[in-house]
Amino acid sequence: MRSTSSRYGAGAQLFHWLTAMLVLIAYVLSSGDGYSLYSASADGLRRIHETLGVLVFSVVVLRLIWRLIDGAPAKQRMSRLMTLIAQLVHFALYAFLIALPTTAVLGTWLEGIPVTLPGIDIAPQITKAHGLGHLIMEIHTTLGNTILWLAGVHTAAALFHYFYLRDEVLQSMMPGA
């Protein structure tokens, strides 16, 4: 379960790949525009999308707690610039993973719409402010698109390490590698 000097442990790998899958599925199930999900015909998709968002937030919180308990493997030898870029991308991914569900809930409630999960609706806990809610939902949509680009850069970097640099960066996060 725990990381070694050269590999992430099963716990970190589980959190990593579970987060990636949940984000990808939530993105695919979103319509791309923050309001078509709120039509009556999209009620089922919205509930799944919002449930996935809550799961992403929960997994990220657990992942951060796990990171405090079980640190990362020893750093791979990389240039200072590559190390800095990797740190910035990881920080940005975590920031987006927290901001996405936060903006979704805040924007939804500001629009006066409940957060819908299977079997439960969570009524708005703040005063309705349509203009601000609309803006925050636009930010949520932009963050959703941006995180996929950022994840693509993250994936491309892992493949660059594997195929070009031929180091162990990619294998350190692959199950059973």
GROMACS .gro file of C-alpha atoms in nm:
model
  177
    1MET     CA    1   0.000   0.000   0.000
    2ARG     CA    2   0.285   0.242   0.080
    3SER     CA    3   0.530   0.406  -0.155
    4THR     CA    4   0.885   0.283  -0.188
    5SER     CA    5   1.194   0.480  -0.282
    6SER     CA    6   1.120   0.423  -0.653
    7ARG     CA    7   0.743   0.372  -0.684
    8TYR     CA    8   0.416   0.510  -0.559
    9GLY     CA    9   0.232   0.261  -0.341
   10ALA     CA   10  -0.102   0.101  -0.420
   11GLY     CA   11  -0.286   0.364  -0.213
   12ALA     CA   12  -0.144   0.660  -0.407
   13GLN     CA   13  -0.195   0.476  -0.736
   14LEU     CA   14  -0.557   0.400  -0.647
   15PHE     CA   15  -0.628   0.765  -0.564
   16HIS     CA   16  -0.448   0.883  -0.880
   17TRP     CA   17  -0.626   0.655  -1.127
   18LEU     CA   18  -0.964   0.682  -0.952
   19THR     CA   19  -0.942   1.063  -0.972
   20ALA     CA   20  -0.850   1.047  -1.342
   21MET     CA   21  -1.141   0.814  -1.422
   22LEU     CA   22  -1.398   1.012  -1.221
   23VAL     CA   23  -1.295   1.342  -1.380
   24LEU     CA   24  -1.302   1.195  -1.730
   25ILE     CA   25  -1.644   1.035  -1.682
   26ALA     CA   26  -1.786   1.353  -1.525
   27TYR     CA   27  -1.655   1.554  -1.820
   28VAL     CA   28  -1.799   1.315  -2.077
   29LEU     CA   29  -2.138   1.323  -1.905
   30SER     CA   30  -2.146   1.703  -1.894
   31SER     CA   31  -2.302   1.874  -2.191
   32GLY     CA   32  -2.033   2.138  -2.216
   33ASP     CA   33  -2.275   2.416  -2.129
   34GLY     CA   34  -2.365   2.464  -1.767
   35TYR     CA   35  -2.736   2.510  -1.825
   36SER     CA   36  -2.850   2.225  -2.049
   37LEU     CA   37  -2.776   1.989  -1.762
   38TYR     CA   38  -3.057   2.164  -1.573
   39SER     CA   39  -3.333   2.066  -1.816
   40ALA     CA   40  -3.588   1.807  -1.702
   41SER     CA   41  -3.468   1.564  -1.970
   42ALA     CA   42  -3.115   1.571  -1.830
   43ASP     CA   43  -3.209   1.506  -1.467
   44GLY     CA   44  -3.047   1.160  -1.457
   45LEU     CA   45  -2.724   1.278  -1.621
   46ARG     CA   46  -2.710   1.579  -1.389
   47ARG     CA   47  -2.743   1.358  -1.081
   48ILE     CA   48  -2.463   1.133  -1.206
   49HIS     CA   49  -2.244   1.433  -1.300
   50GLU     CA   50  -2.296   1.602  -0.963
   51THR     CA   51  -2.241   1.274  -0.776
   52LEU     CA   52  -1.915   1.225  -0.963
   53GLY     CA   53  -1.815   1.581  -0.868
   54VAL     CA   54  -1.878   1.507  -0.500
   55LEU     CA   55  -1.680   1.183  -0.536
   56VAL     CA   56  -1.391   1.371  -0.703
   57PHE     CA   57  -1.381   1.617  -0.416
   58SER     CA   58  -1.393   1.336  -0.158
   59VAL     CA   59  -1.121   1.134  -0.332
   60VAL     CA   60  -0.897   1.442  -0.360
   61VAL     CA   61  -0.936   1.517   0.011
   62LEU     CA   62  -0.854   1.154   0.095
   63ARG     CA   63  -0.565   1.164  -0.151
   64LEU     CA   64  -0.418   1.472   0.016
   65ILE     CA   65  -0.452   1.308   0.358
   66TRP     CA   66  -0.287   0.995   0.219
   67ARG     CA   67  -0.004   1.208   0.080
   68LEU     CA   68   0.063   1.336   0.434
   69ILE     CA   69   0.077   0.977   0.560
   70ASP     CA   70   0.265   0.828   0.265
   71GLY     CA   71   0.501   1.060   0.081
   72ALA     CA   72   0.616   1.041  -0.277
   73PRO     CA   73   0.904   0.822  -0.396
   74ALA     CA   74   1.250   0.975  -0.420
   75LYS     CA   75   1.269   1.243  -0.685
   76GLN     CA   76   1.379   1.133  -1.031
   77ARG     CA   77   1.683   1.308  -1.170
   78MET     CA   78   1.552   1.597  -1.376
   79SER     CA   79   1.664   1.944  -1.466
   80ARG     CA   80   1.556   2.226  -1.237
   81LEU     CA   81   1.323   2.353  -1.510
   82MET     CA   82   1.152   2.014  -1.554
   83THR     CA   83   1.118   1.977  -1.178
   84LEU     CA   84   0.964   2.324  -1.150
   85ILE     CA   85   0.721   2.257  -1.436
   86ALA     CA   86   0.621   1.923  -1.281
   87GLN     CA   87   0.557   2.089  -0.946
   88LEU     CA   88   0.351   2.366  -1.109
   89VAL     CA   89   0.140   2.118  -1.307
   90HIS     CA   90   0.078   1.903  -0.999
   91PHE     CA   91  -0.018   2.208  -0.794
   92ALA     CA   92  -0.249   2.329  -1.073
   93LEU     CA   93  -0.414   1.986  -1.101
   94TYR     CA   94  -0.486   1.977  -0.728
   95ALA     CA   95  -0.614   2.336  -0.735
   96PHE     CA   96  -0.848   2.254  -1.024
   97LEU     CA   97  -0.965   1.932  -0.858
   98ILE     CA   98  -1.074   2.136  -0.557
   99ALA     CA   99  -1.204   2.436  -0.753
  100LEU     CA  100  -1.421   2.235  -0.993
  101PRO     CA  101  -1.662   2.085  -0.737
  102THR     CA  102  -1.651   2.403  -0.530
  103THR     CA  103  -1.754   2.624  -0.822
  104ALA     CA  104  -2.021   2.372  -0.923
  105VAL     CA  105  -2.189   2.378  -0.583
  106LEU     CA  106  -2.150   2.753  -0.537
  107GLY     CA  107  -2.273   2.840  -0.886
  108THR     CA  108  -2.566   2.599  -0.865
  109TRP     CA  109  -2.679   2.736  -0.530
  110LEU     CA  110  -2.638   3.097  -0.642
  111GLU     CA  111  -2.867   3.011  -0.933
  112GLY     CA  112  -3.122   2.888  -0.677
  113ILE     CA  113  -3.089   2.527  -0.796
  114PRO     CA  114  -3.035   2.237  -0.554
  115VAL     CA  115  -2.734   2.008  -0.582
  116THR     CA  116  -2.881   1.677  -0.691
  117LEU     CA  117  -2.741   1.343  -0.585
  118PRO     CA  118  -2.903   0.999  -0.616
  119GLY     CA  119  -3.195   1.000  -0.379
  120ILE     CA  120  -3.127   1.344  -0.231
  121ASP     CA  121  -3.148   1.708  -0.329
  122ILE     CA  122  -2.943   1.955  -0.127
  123ALA     CA  123  -3.129   2.286  -0.130
  124PRO     CA  124  -2.932   2.607  -0.182
  125GLN     CA  125  -2.763   2.715   0.138
  126ILE     CA  126  -2.697   3.071   0.021
  127THR     CA  127  -2.907   3.357  -0.116
  128LYS     CA  128  -2.982   3.345  -0.487
  129ALA     CA  129  -2.774   3.579  -0.705
  130HIS     CA  130  -2.838   3.487  -1.067
  131GLY     CA  131  -2.567   3.701  -1.228
  132LEU     CA  132  -2.295   3.577  -0.997
  133GLY     CA  133  -2.421   3.219  -1.021
  134HIS     CA  134  -2.411   3.238  -1.401
  135LEU     CA  135  -2.054   3.373  -1.391
  136ILE     CA  136  -1.939   3.101  -1.152
  137MET     CA  137  -2.098   2.831  -1.369
  138GLU     CA  138  -1.910   2.973  -1.669
  139ILE     CA  139  -1.591   2.956  -1.462
  140HIS     CA  140  -1.678   2.595  -1.372
  141THR     CA  141  -1.716   2.507  -1.740
  142THR     CA  142  -1.386   2.677  -1.825
  143LEU     CA  143  -1.212   2.496  -1.539
  144GLY     CA  144  -1.356   2.166  -1.663
  145ASN     CA  145  -1.218   2.224  -2.012
  146THR     CA  146  -0.885   2.348  -1.879
  147ILE     CA  147  -0.828   2.053  -1.645
  148LEU     CA  148  -0.853   1.817  -1.941
  149TRP     CA  149  -0.585   2.013  -2.124
  150LEU     CA  150  -0.371   2.014  -1.811
  151ALA     CA  151  -0.423   1.639  -1.766
  152GLY     CA  152  -0.324   1.598  -2.131
  153VAL     CA  153   0.002   1.786  -2.067
  154HIS     CA  154   0.057   1.568  -1.757
  155THR     CA  155   0.000   1.252  -1.967
  156ALA     CA  156   0.223   1.377  -2.249
  157ALA     CA  157   0.500   1.447  -1.999
  158ALA     CA  158   0.469   1.095  -1.855
  159LEU     CA  159   0.491   0.948  -2.206
  160PHE     CA  160   0.789   1.176  -2.284
  161HIS     CA  161   0.965   1.038  -1.977
  162TYR     CA  162   0.888   0.680  -2.080
  163PHE     CA  163   0.966   0.692  -2.452
  164TYR     CA  164   1.228   0.968  -2.482
  165LEU     CA  165   1.405   1.000  -2.148
  166ARG     CA  166   1.357   0.630  -2.072
  167ASP     CA  167   1.338   0.690  -1.699
  168GLU     CA  168   1.104   0.544  -1.438
  169VAL     CA  169   0.862   0.836  -1.392
  170LEU     CA  170   0.568   0.672  -1.571
  171GLN     CA  171   0.631   0.328  -1.423
  172SER     CA  172   0.634   0.474  -1.071
  173MET     CA  173   0.258   0.538  -1.098
  174MET     CA  174   0.159   0.231  -1.304
  175PRO     CA  175  -0.005  -0.055  -1.116
  176GLY     CA  176   0.200  -0.372  -1.124
  177ALA     CA  177   0.476  -0.217  -1.339
   0.00000   0.00000   0.00000
